[in-house]
Every structure is written in structure tokens, then in C-alpha cells.
């Protein structure tokens, strides 16, 4: 079944990348001219978790599986069977799976056969066989049953081979100096050729005559292949590479000779998580073969979670929109120049709107929710899909904000119970990681504060804080950004982890774990702490709900000449997270304060005590401004036009009060509302270009740990 994939037209269009590499349009399967003739590149889709790489590969399989041979494997999910035997490796385990998928019947063409691959797999499987252990041989051959069935569909084929092979071993007079693996392989190959291969298929063995030290003799080549496989190390790698090329050769034989013209387009190999060692072992022999001038015309689409690794060292790099009509790929002199690395781009706001409309066809959700989801997720397709589904399934969607969607549950499959959106996102964005550890470190602003939290709040994990460095390396290995402003620099991932930190102990209104983590940071940033910084301390005060200290600081510092630093401090302090309690309804409490409609608390009255009229007025004005910026900067909330107008008004009023910085404050009153209405981070200085999300720093503020 085809899926709704947004923003991927450059791949799936009738003249998109898939059509130009396969020779067939994805929809309607019309023939098209292949862009690169007989020498296509290996297309590697790059992007972090949740960027839709797997979804694209599955869609390609769905679209092409009935018209051309297609195989899809996840190179990260290949696991050994219960009793693998010495002949099993990830490569020998995945090749039969690829061959089996490629043999599936397609329109107007006979199934592909794999005689060369079958011979090679049987030869290496035989390295563990002994005359006295017939059951081992039977198990190994039975595990190869699907690929052997491409040549002989009789049910008792494997059992018959085992008996005859072991009979030959018992009756033969072998050179005692010859490796046992080679002798068994030779006896096995001879038996297979005699019992199963037709007269024409037997010539397939000759292909192994090109194996090192074979001297053109295919049977010797197969024997040497088995010997090299058993020896391990680089010799095993050489044998495995030859097996990969055996699959390629068998696949291309189906497109030559009498079959020419009977098949449409090109066969398609889809390799998910090809940045893994197994993925590279499958791709690199093909790249070397093509670099040497041997053409195969197989359309290969792979995915890589790691944008930059050695396997892509000389790849031609393009962003997804750049390959919509032509890839402009040219082979260079290096082997890896045979790769076209296509960076998957985030969805734009229109794509998010389309996703939300699909789940909410009657438009019940707030008008700005799609833009809010886009801001929170950064256009990451996984986040967009889950939040859009949660919005569509909400029983009362009228007052939804992005933060509320994290608490919703969605049904992803009929055979599993509904899942909470925040939990599902964390599980899929950070599989195998420790969310309890990561959620604590997500509160850190940089590496120093992350180590501080590790030594104080995660002592069971690491006494010296090294857990922070291990987490940093783990994030980087998954291509997650780690920055100086935020230890977990991806905004969506940080929001999810902080959401978990806030609510994991389920003890409102105190939230003990959340409070303990942020009190630790507040103490560290205080004067006399391990990394003193007043903006960072006040940021933590606001996280803990103590807004009046922040307001007082902004009032005391307001008249200083450096108004840009003052604005930057305001922006940084107001970037404090403020997770919305699960199930809460109605307007955000910060809104009433920003609009001057909230009743004064005891803390606020105490802050005004002793101030003259002008200072008290400034205190009230800055309280409204702080809460406005806090609410409007929150990715879990939605911008509010009335609050935006109020923020602009307060900034203009402040412009008239500042002795020297009136122009800067007036510019902020002009440009910050524009930033918010365009769903951008508040610019500094006001009106400056705002970096794109991929390289966007967090709000400033300075300090030793920033």
C-alpha cells in the first residue's frame, strides 16, 4: 500500500530521481530514459532519525515490486539465527534474503535465478561440515532453502545433497595436507552441479574462475573461496565481497541474452541503514566493480543516518530539491565518487498543513496549529506525522497547542495498544538509549553544566561525570547536534526530553525530579557557584517559576548603555522551558500576566514595596514584557496576536524611557513581532537575518558555560 509522503516529490515525481535511475515512473510504470545511461550512481539518502529515509525506501518497494525485481533489507536489523554455524555471517545471512525477494514474480518476466550465488553460499556453508555430523550440514542447507529453490523446487533437495556429499567424503582419498574446508566445498559443489544444475546452468561455476588463485578454473575458485572464508580476517572479507558480486552477476544475467527486451526498467536494491558495516560490505564491492569499468545497471537506493563518514568521503552531494529533475552527478577518480548522496530536507509549513488536513479534514484545529507543529518539529517527518495524527484524533481539538499534542495517544497499529505521542517519539528518535539519563542532561546548557548534572544528579551512572561525555558521543554518533548553548541542541529532541523530565515522577505540582535538576543548575550559576553567570541563574529561576527575581534584574540593568546585551539577556532568560501540565485546558497563565490582567501575587507585591512610582511602573512593565516574550518564544505554545501587539507596545514604551538605546528598542518593537509572525526565532540584533534551523544557535546570554 502506498503511503502519504510529503515533500518527497523530487524522488517520486514522473521525472524524479527514482524514475531516472530505474527507467520507470513510480506511478503508472511508464518507461523513461535513464539519466546516467549504463553507469548509474548509488543513491544514498542521508538524514537523521525521523527524517523519513525508511519510509522512502518502503514506498519505492511498494511502487516497483510488481514491475521489476525489488529487494529491501535493513542492514541494522540482520541478526543470526538460533543455531547459525560457522558459515553464517551478516553478509551470508542477508544475501539469501536479497535473492529471495528479487526472485518474486513480476509482470511479463520470468523469475530471476541465482545459480552463482547459490554455489558460493553452499561452498562457504560447507566449512563447518564433518563426516560424523550430518545434522549440521542438513541445517545449513535448509537455511539456504529459499535461494536454492530458485534452481530446484523439490522438497528433498537439501537432504539428498547432504547424503551424497558425505558419501563422497567418506569414500574419497583426500590429500591430508589440503584444508578440510576446501575438500568439503569441492565435494559439495560437484554434487550440487550434478544433481541440480541443468546443462546450461553448470557453466555458472566457471564464473568463479576469476577468484584469486583459481587460474580460470571455477571449481578451484569455489574451493579457494571456502578456504578463505574459514580463515577469517581480510581473506573472509574477500570471499564475502565475491559473494556480493555473485548476486550482482546473477541479477544482471537475467537482463542479458535471450531475456533482453523482456524486462522493463532496472532491478532495484534498497538498503536501509547502509552506513553500518554490513551496509558498506554490500555497497563497496559494487562501487569498486563500477569504478573498474564493469557496468551492471542496477538501481541502488541506500540510506545513511550519518551524514559524514568514510563511506561517503568522495560522494557527490546534493540536497533533495536539487535532484528533482537532474542530479548533475559525474563519476570522479575515487571509488566513492560513484555515490550520489542526497540530503533529505525537512518538510516545509505547507507540507505540515497538508498532513494536518489529512487527519483533520473538517478544519477543527486552530488555524496556527500547523505552523506551531512545524516550529516544534523543525519539519522532521516523523514528528509531523505523529503530531498531525494526534491532532486529528483529539476529541476536543479547538484549543490545541503543540505541547498538548505530546500528551495525546494515537493508535499506530491494530495489533498494539495506543501509545502516547511523546513516548513514541522518544523511543523512535533515541532507540536503545537511556531517556532517564538523557532527560537530566537535556537541561544542561553546555558540556560543563552537563558534567555538573552527571556528577550531582546521576552519581549512580558516573562519579566523575564521564556519563555526560558518553552521552555526547552517543548523540554525535547518531548525527544529533550537541552545542555550546544547549547540550542537546536539536529543539524537538530537547523539548521531548525536558517534557519527560518534568512529568516522569507524576507528582504535580511539585515535580521533584524537575525541581532538583534545575535547582542544581541554579546553584551552580549563582555567585560563588562552580560556573557563575547571572543570565543563566535567572533562566533557571524562571524555569522554577520564580519570575519576579528576573523582572527585578531586568529593571536594575535597564538603564545601562548596552541595550543590545539587555535585550539578549531578556531573550535568553525568557527561553526557559515551561511545559504545559497534561490535560490542562484553557489559556496559558502567562497570557494574563503579559496582558496585565492577572491579579498580583504576594511575591509581586513584595517586589514593588519600597519602589518609587517610576520604578514601580517600570517593574510592572517589564513583568508584562518578560511573560509576553516567554509565552511567544515557547515552541510548545502558539503565538497570540494580542500578546504580540502588547509586546510591541511595551518595547515602544521602553524605547522612550531609555536614555541612549531608544533606537534599538524601537527596532525590537518593529522586528520581533515580524519574527514571530514569520515563525522565526527572535533576531539579535533586532532585524538581523535569523539562521536556518539546521545551524541555528540557541538564544544567547553569555556566561562561562554558554
PDB file of C-alpha atoms in Angstrom, residues 49-231:
ATOM      1  CA  UNK A  49      16.346   9.667  12.713  1.00  0.00           C
ATOM      2  CA  UNK A  50      12.791  10.561  11.868  1.00  0.00           C
ATOM      3  CA  UNK A  51      13.696  12.198   8.545  1.00  0.00           C
ATOM      4  CA  UNK A  52      11.799   9.583   6.537  1.00  0.00           C
ATOM      5  CA  UNK A  53      14.594   7.546   4.940  1.00  0.00           C
ATOM      6  CA  UNK A  54      12.970   4.202   5.731  1.00  0.00           C
ATOM      7  CA  UNK A  55       9.576   5.496   4.617  1.00  0.00           C
ATOM      8  CA  UNK A  56      11.033   6.473   1.234  1.00  0.00           C
ATOM      9  CA  UNK A  57      12.643   3.048   0.732  1.00  0.00           C
ATOM     10  CA  UNK A  58       9.436   1.243   1.686  1.00  0.00           C
ATOM     11  CA  UNK A  59       7.485   3.427  -0.704  1.00  0.00           C
ATOM     12  CA  UNK A  60       9.919   2.572  -3.509  1.00  0.00           C
ATOM     13  CA  UNK A  61       9.420  -1.129  -2.784  1.00  0.00           C
ATOM     14  CA  UNK A  62       5.644  -0.698  -2.804  1.00  0.00           C
ATOM     15  CA  UNK A  63       5.664   1.179  -6.101  1.00  0.00           C
ATOM     16  CA  UNK A  64       8.073  -1.056  -8.038  1.00  0.00           C
ATOM     17  CA  UNK A  65       7.632  -4.548  -6.603  1.00  0.00           C
ATOM     18  CA  UNK A  66       5.156  -5.749  -9.259  1.00  0.00           C
ATOM     19  CA  UNK A  67       7.000  -4.426 -12.303  1.00  0.00           C
ATOM     20  CA  UNK A  68      10.686  -5.073 -11.682  1.00  0.00           C
ATOM     21  CA  UNK A  69      12.729  -7.204  -9.242  1.00  0.00           C
ATOM     22  CA  UNK A  70      12.988  -5.349  -5.910  1.00  0.00           C
ATOM     23  CA  UNK A  71      14.616  -6.222  -2.587  1.00  0.00           C
ATOM     24  CA  UNK A  72      14.681  -4.235   0.672  1.00  0.00           C
ATOM     25  CA  UNK A  73      16.750  -5.089   3.745  1.00  0.00           C
ATOM     26  CA  UNK A  74      17.525  -3.189   6.921  1.00  0.00           C
ATOM     27  CA  UNK A  75      21.274  -3.610   7.400  1.00  0.00           C
ATOM     28  CA  UNK A  76      20.896  -2.729  11.090  1.00  0.00           C
ATOM     29  CA  UNK A  77      18.336  -5.473  11.758  1.00  0.00           C
ATOM     30  CA  UNK A  78      20.098  -8.570  10.374  1.00  0.00           C
ATOM     31  CA  UNK A  79      20.505 -10.990  13.286  1.00  0.00           C
ATOM     32  CA  UNK A  80      21.895 -14.535  13.408  1.00  0.00           C
ATOM     33  CA  UNK A  81      19.516 -17.493  13.594  1.00  0.00           C
ATOM     34  CA  UNK A  82      19.224 -19.630  16.718  1.00  0.00           C
ATOM     35  CA  UNK A  83      21.971 -22.008  15.542  1.00  0.00           C
ATOM     36  CA  UNK A  84      23.942 -20.112  12.909  1.00  0.00           C
ATOM     37  CA  UNK A  85      27.003 -22.327  12.450  1.00  0.00           C
ATOM     38  CA  UNK A  86      30.492 -21.157  11.364  1.00  0.00           C
ATOM     39  CA  UNK A  87      29.276 -20.447   7.830  1.00  0.00           C
ATOM     40  CA  UNK A  88      26.964 -17.653   8.955  1.00  0.00           C
ATOM     41  CA  UNK A  89      27.990 -14.014   8.887  1.00  0.00           C
ATOM     42  CA  UNK A  90      25.793 -10.954   8.387  1.00  0.00           C
ATOM     43  CA  UNK A  91      26.758 -10.988   4.698  1.00  0.00           C
ATOM     44  CA  UNK A  92      25.980 -14.671   4.113  1.00  0.00           C
ATOM     45  CA  UNK A  93      22.825 -14.167   6.173  1.00  0.00           C
ATOM     46  CA  UNK A  94      21.479 -11.242   4.159  1.00  0.00           C
ATOM     47  CA  UNK A  95      22.367 -12.393   0.629  1.00  0.00           C
ATOM     48  CA  UNK A  96      19.778 -15.224   0.582  1.00  0.00           C
ATOM     49  CA  UNK A  97      17.163 -12.741   1.794  1.00  0.00           C
ATOM     50  CA  UNK A  98      18.013 -10.337  -1.020  1.00  0.00           C
ATOM     51  CA  UNK A  99      17.968 -13.123  -3.604  1.00  0.00           C
ATOM     52  CA  UNK A 100      14.644 -14.468  -2.354  1.00  0.00           C
ATOM     53  CA  UNK A 101      12.983 -11.061  -2.647  1.00  0.00           C
ATOM     54  CA  UNK A 102      14.480 -10.486  -6.088  1.00  0.00           C
ATOM     55  CA  UNK A 103      13.045 -13.799  -7.336  1.00  0.00           C
ATOM     56  CA  UNK A 104       9.467 -12.679  -6.786  1.00  0.00           C
ATOM     57  CA  UNK A 105       7.448 -12.827  -9.991  1.00  0.00           C
ATOM     58  CA  UNK A 106       6.913  -9.530 -11.806  1.00  0.00           C
ATOM     59  CA  UNK A 107       4.780  -8.630 -14.823  1.00  0.00           C
ATOM     60  CA  UNK A 108       5.850 -10.159 -18.152  1.00  0.00           C
ATOM     61  CA  UNK A 109       9.133 -11.654 -16.953  1.00  0.00           C
ATOM     62  CA  UNK A 110      10.380 -14.959 -15.620  1.00  0.00           C
ATOM     63  CA  UNK A 111      11.670 -15.096 -12.024  1.00  0.00           C
ATOM     64  CA  UNK A 112      15.379 -14.351 -11.618  1.00  0.00           C
ATOM     65  CA  UNK A 113      17.581 -17.365 -10.794  1.00  0.00           C
ATOM     66  CA  UNK A 114      20.723 -17.211  -8.669  1.00  0.00           C
ATOM     67  CA  UNK A 115      23.000 -20.142  -9.618  1.00  0.00           C
ATOM     68  CA  UNK A 116      26.312 -18.358  -8.945  1.00  0.00           C
ATOM     69  CA  UNK A 117      25.204 -17.071  -5.567  1.00  0.00           C
ATOM     70  CA  UNK A 118      23.793 -20.497  -4.666  1.00  0.00           C
ATOM     71  CA  UNK A 119      27.109 -22.215  -5.434  1.00  0.00           C
ATOM     72  CA  UNK A 120      29.077 -19.695  -3.409  1.00  0.00           C
ATOM     73  CA  UNK A 121      26.758 -19.842  -0.403  1.00  0.00           C
ATOM     74  CA  UNK A 122      26.767 -23.644  -0.387  1.00  0.00           C
ATOM     75  CA  UNK A 123      30.568 -23.641  -0.609  1.00  0.00           C
ATOM     76  CA  UNK A 124      31.029 -21.358   2.415  1.00  0.00           C
ATOM     77  CA  UNK A 125      28.274 -23.107   4.373  1.00  0.00           C
ATOM     78  CA  UNK A 126      30.185 -26.357   3.991  1.00  0.00           C
ATOM     79  CA  UNK A 127      33.184 -25.106   6.002  1.00  0.00           C
ATOM     80  CA  UNK A 128      31.568 -26.422   9.192  1.00  0.00           C
ATOM     81  CA  UNK A 129      30.608 -29.866   7.896  1.00  0.00           C
ATOM     82  CA  UNK A 130      32.225 -33.039   9.145  1.00  0.00           C
ATOM     83  CA  UNK A 131      31.762 -36.668   8.083  1.00  0.00           C
ATOM     84  CA  UNK A 132      30.401 -37.544  11.507  1.00  0.00           C
ATOM     85  CA  UNK A 133      27.920 -34.634  11.735  1.00  0.00           C
ATOM     86  CA  UNK A 134      25.266 -34.948   9.078  1.00  0.00           C
ATOM     87  CA  UNK A 135      22.727 -32.847  11.004  1.00  0.00           C
ATOM     88  CA  UNK A 136      24.932 -29.725  10.796  1.00  0.00           C
ATOM     89  CA  UNK A 137      25.013 -29.944   7.024  1.00  0.00           C
ATOM     90  CA  UNK A 138      21.278 -30.515   6.835  1.00  0.00           C
ATOM     91  CA  UNK A 139      20.546 -27.459   8.987  1.00  0.00           C
ATOM     92  CA  UNK A 140      22.840 -25.235   6.933  1.00  0.00           C
ATOM     93  CA  UNK A 141      21.385 -26.313   3.609  1.00  0.00           C
ATOM     94  CA  UNK A 142      17.856 -25.969   4.881  1.00  0.00           C
ATOM     95  CA  UNK A 143      18.618 -22.386   5.917  1.00  0.00           C
ATOM     96  CA  UNK A 144      19.634 -21.760   2.309  1.00  0.00           C
ATOM     97  CA  UNK A 145      16.418 -23.336   1.092  1.00  0.00           C
ATOM     98  CA  UNK A 146      14.799 -20.146  -0.315  1.00  0.00           C
ATOM     99  CA  UNK A 147      17.741 -19.215  -2.541  1.00  0.00           C
ATOM    100  CA  UNK A 148      18.341 -22.837  -3.606  1.00  0.00           C
ATOM    101  CA  UNK A 149      14.672 -23.033  -4.543  1.00  0.00           C
ATOM    102  CA  UNK A 150      15.351 -20.588  -7.375  1.00  0.00           C
ATOM    103  CA  UNK A 151      17.129 -23.523  -9.070  1.00  0.00           C
ATOM    104  CA  UNK A 152      15.360 -26.638  -7.773  1.00  0.00           C
ATOM    105  CA  UNK A 153      11.946 -26.627  -6.147  1.00  0.00           C
ATOM    106  CA  UNK A 154      11.974 -30.261  -4.983  1.00  0.00           C
ATOM    107  CA  UNK A 155      11.322 -30.502  -1.255  1.00  0.00           C
ATOM    108  CA  UNK A 156      14.009 -33.113  -0.519  1.00  0.00           C
ATOM    109  CA  UNK A 157      16.816 -31.430  -2.443  1.00  0.00           C
ATOM    110  CA  UNK A 158      18.871 -30.387   0.593  1.00  0.00           C
ATOM    111  CA  UNK A 159      18.620 -33.802   2.268  1.00  0.00           C
ATOM    112  CA  UNK A 160      19.688 -35.561  -0.912  1.00  0.00           C
ATOM    113  CA  UNK A 161      22.712 -33.315  -1.321  1.00  0.00           C
ATOM    114  CA  UNK A 162      23.844 -33.855   2.247  1.00  0.00           C
ATOM    115  CA  UNK A 163      23.760 -37.619   1.914  1.00  0.00           C
ATOM    116  CA  UNK A 164      25.705 -37.634  -1.343  1.00  0.00           C
ATOM    117  CA  UNK A 165      28.267 -35.077  -0.196  1.00  0.00           C
ATOM    118  CA  UNK A 166      29.079 -37.002   2.983  1.00  0.00           C
ATOM    119  CA  UNK A 167      29.236 -40.247   0.991  1.00  0.00           C
ATOM    120  CA  UNK A 168      31.817 -38.696  -1.309  1.00  0.00           C
ATOM    121  CA  UNK A 169      33.828 -37.513   1.664  1.00  0.00           C
ATOM    122  CA  UNK A 170      33.809 -40.961   3.240  1.00  0.00           C
ATOM    123  CA  UNK A 171      34.801 -42.718   0.021  1.00  0.00           C
ATOM    124  CA  UNK A 172      37.332 -40.207  -1.255  1.00  0.00           C
ATOM    125  CA  UNK A 173      41.066 -40.262  -0.847  1.00  0.00           C
ATOM    126  CA  UNK A 174      41.991 -36.716   0.039  1.00  0.00           C
ATOM    127  CA  UNK A 175      45.334 -35.070   0.363  1.00  0.00           C
ATOM    128  CA  UNK A 176      45.942 -34.879   4.101  1.00  0.00           C
ATOM    129  CA  UNK A 177      47.713 -31.524   3.620  1.00  0.00           C
ATOM    130  CA  UNK A 178      44.699 -29.905   1.905  1.00  0.00           C
ATOM    131  CA  UNK A 179      42.381 -27.795   4.063  1.00  0.00           C
ATOM    132  CA  UNK A 180      39.281 -29.714   5.076  1.00  0.00           C
ATOM    133  CA  UNK A 181      37.068 -26.734   4.153  1.00  0.00           C
ATOM    134  CA  UNK A 182      38.304 -26.858   0.578  1.00  0.00           C
ATOM    135  CA  UNK A 183      37.730 -30.617   0.265  1.00  0.00           C
ATOM    136  CA  UNK A 184      34.186 -30.435   1.583  1.00  0.00           C
ATOM    137  CA  UNK A 185      33.405 -27.453  -0.598  1.00  0.00           C
ATOM    138  CA  UNK A 186      34.685 -29.248  -3.693  1.00  0.00           C
ATOM    139  CA  UNK A 187      32.656 -32.364  -2.953  1.00  0.00           C
ATOM    140  CA  UNK A 188      29.586 -30.229  -2.249  1.00  0.00           C
ATOM    141  CA  UNK A 189      29.905 -28.181  -5.418  1.00  0.00           C
ATOM    142  CA  UNK A 190      30.351 -31.274  -7.559  1.00  0.00           C
ATOM    143  CA  UNK A 191      27.250 -32.854  -6.051  1.00  0.00           C
ATOM    144  CA  UNK A 192      25.151 -29.724  -6.472  1.00  0.00           C
ATOM    145  CA  UNK A 193      26.201 -29.321 -10.088  1.00  0.00           C
ATOM    146  CA  UNK A 194      25.449 -32.945 -10.891  1.00  0.00           C
ATOM    147  CA  UNK A 195      22.139 -33.200  -9.073  1.00  0.00           C
ATOM    148  CA  UNK A 196      20.509 -29.820  -9.541  1.00  0.00           C
ATOM    149  CA  UNK A 197      22.040 -27.673 -12.267  1.00  0.00           C
ATOM    150  CA  UNK A 198      20.906 -28.069 -15.847  1.00  0.00           C
ATOM    151  CA  UNK A 199      23.444 -28.360 -18.645  1.00  0.00           C
ATOM    152  CA  UNK A 200      23.280 -24.611 -19.194  1.00  0.00           C
ATOM    153  CA  UNK A 201      23.399 -23.716 -15.509  1.00  0.00           C
ATOM    154  CA  UNK A 202      26.552 -25.743 -14.896  1.00  0.00           C
ATOM    155  CA  UNK A 203      28.541 -23.124 -16.734  1.00  0.00           C
ATOM    156  CA  UNK A 204      27.724 -20.764 -13.854  1.00  0.00           C
ATOM    157  CA  UNK A 205      30.552 -22.353 -11.881  1.00  0.00           C
ATOM    158  CA  UNK A 206      33.039 -21.044 -14.451  1.00  0.00           C
ATOM    159  CA  UNK A 207      32.430 -17.516 -13.152  1.00  0.00           C
ATOM    160  CA  UNK A 208      34.439 -18.391 -10.019  1.00  0.00           C
ATOM    161  CA  UNK A 209      37.491 -18.954 -12.203  1.00  0.00           C
ATOM    162  CA  UNK A 210      38.241 -15.256 -11.715  1.00  0.00           C
ATOM    163  CA  UNK A 211      38.651 -15.749  -7.963  1.00  0.00           C
ATOM    164  CA  UNK A 212      42.262 -15.243  -6.744  1.00  0.00           C
ATOM    165  CA  UNK A 213      44.475 -18.334  -7.272  1.00  0.00           C
ATOM    166  CA  UNK A 214      41.728 -20.087  -9.277  1.00  0.00           C
ATOM    167  CA  UNK A 215      43.656 -19.929 -12.544  1.00  0.00           C
ATOM    168  CA  UNK A 216      40.420 -19.734 -14.518  1.00  0.00           C
ATOM    169  CA  UNK A 217      39.046 -22.956 -13.021  1.00  0.00           C
ATOM    170  CA  UNK A 218      35.668 -22.293 -11.410  1.00  0.00           C
ATOM    171  CA  UNK A 219      35.714 -25.371  -9.154  1.00  0.00           C
ATOM    172  CA  UNK A 220      39.131 -24.419  -7.794  1.00  0.00           C
ATOM    173  CA  UNK A 221      37.832 -20.890  -7.259  1.00  0.00           C
ATOM    174  CA  UNK A 222      34.910 -22.163  -5.197  1.00  0.00           C
ATOM    175  CA  UNK A 223      37.222 -24.337  -3.142  1.00  0.00           C
ATOM    176  CA  UNK A 224      39.534 -21.377  -2.503  1.00  0.00           C
ATOM    177  CA  UNK A 225      36.530 -19.221  -1.625  1.00  0.00           C
ATOM    178  CA  UNK A 226      35.587 -21.679   1.125  1.00  0.00           C
ATOM    179  CA  UNK A 227      39.173 -21.847   2.410  1.00  0.00           C
ATOM    180  CA  UNK A 228      39.445 -18.042   2.561  1.00  0.00           C
ATOM    181  CA  UNK A 229      36.101 -17.792   4.330  1.00  0.00           C
ATOM    182  CA  UNK A 230      37.175 -20.244   7.020  1.00  0.00           C
ATOM    183  CA  UNK A 231      40.486 -18.449   7.620  1.00  0.00           C
TER     184      UNK A 231
END
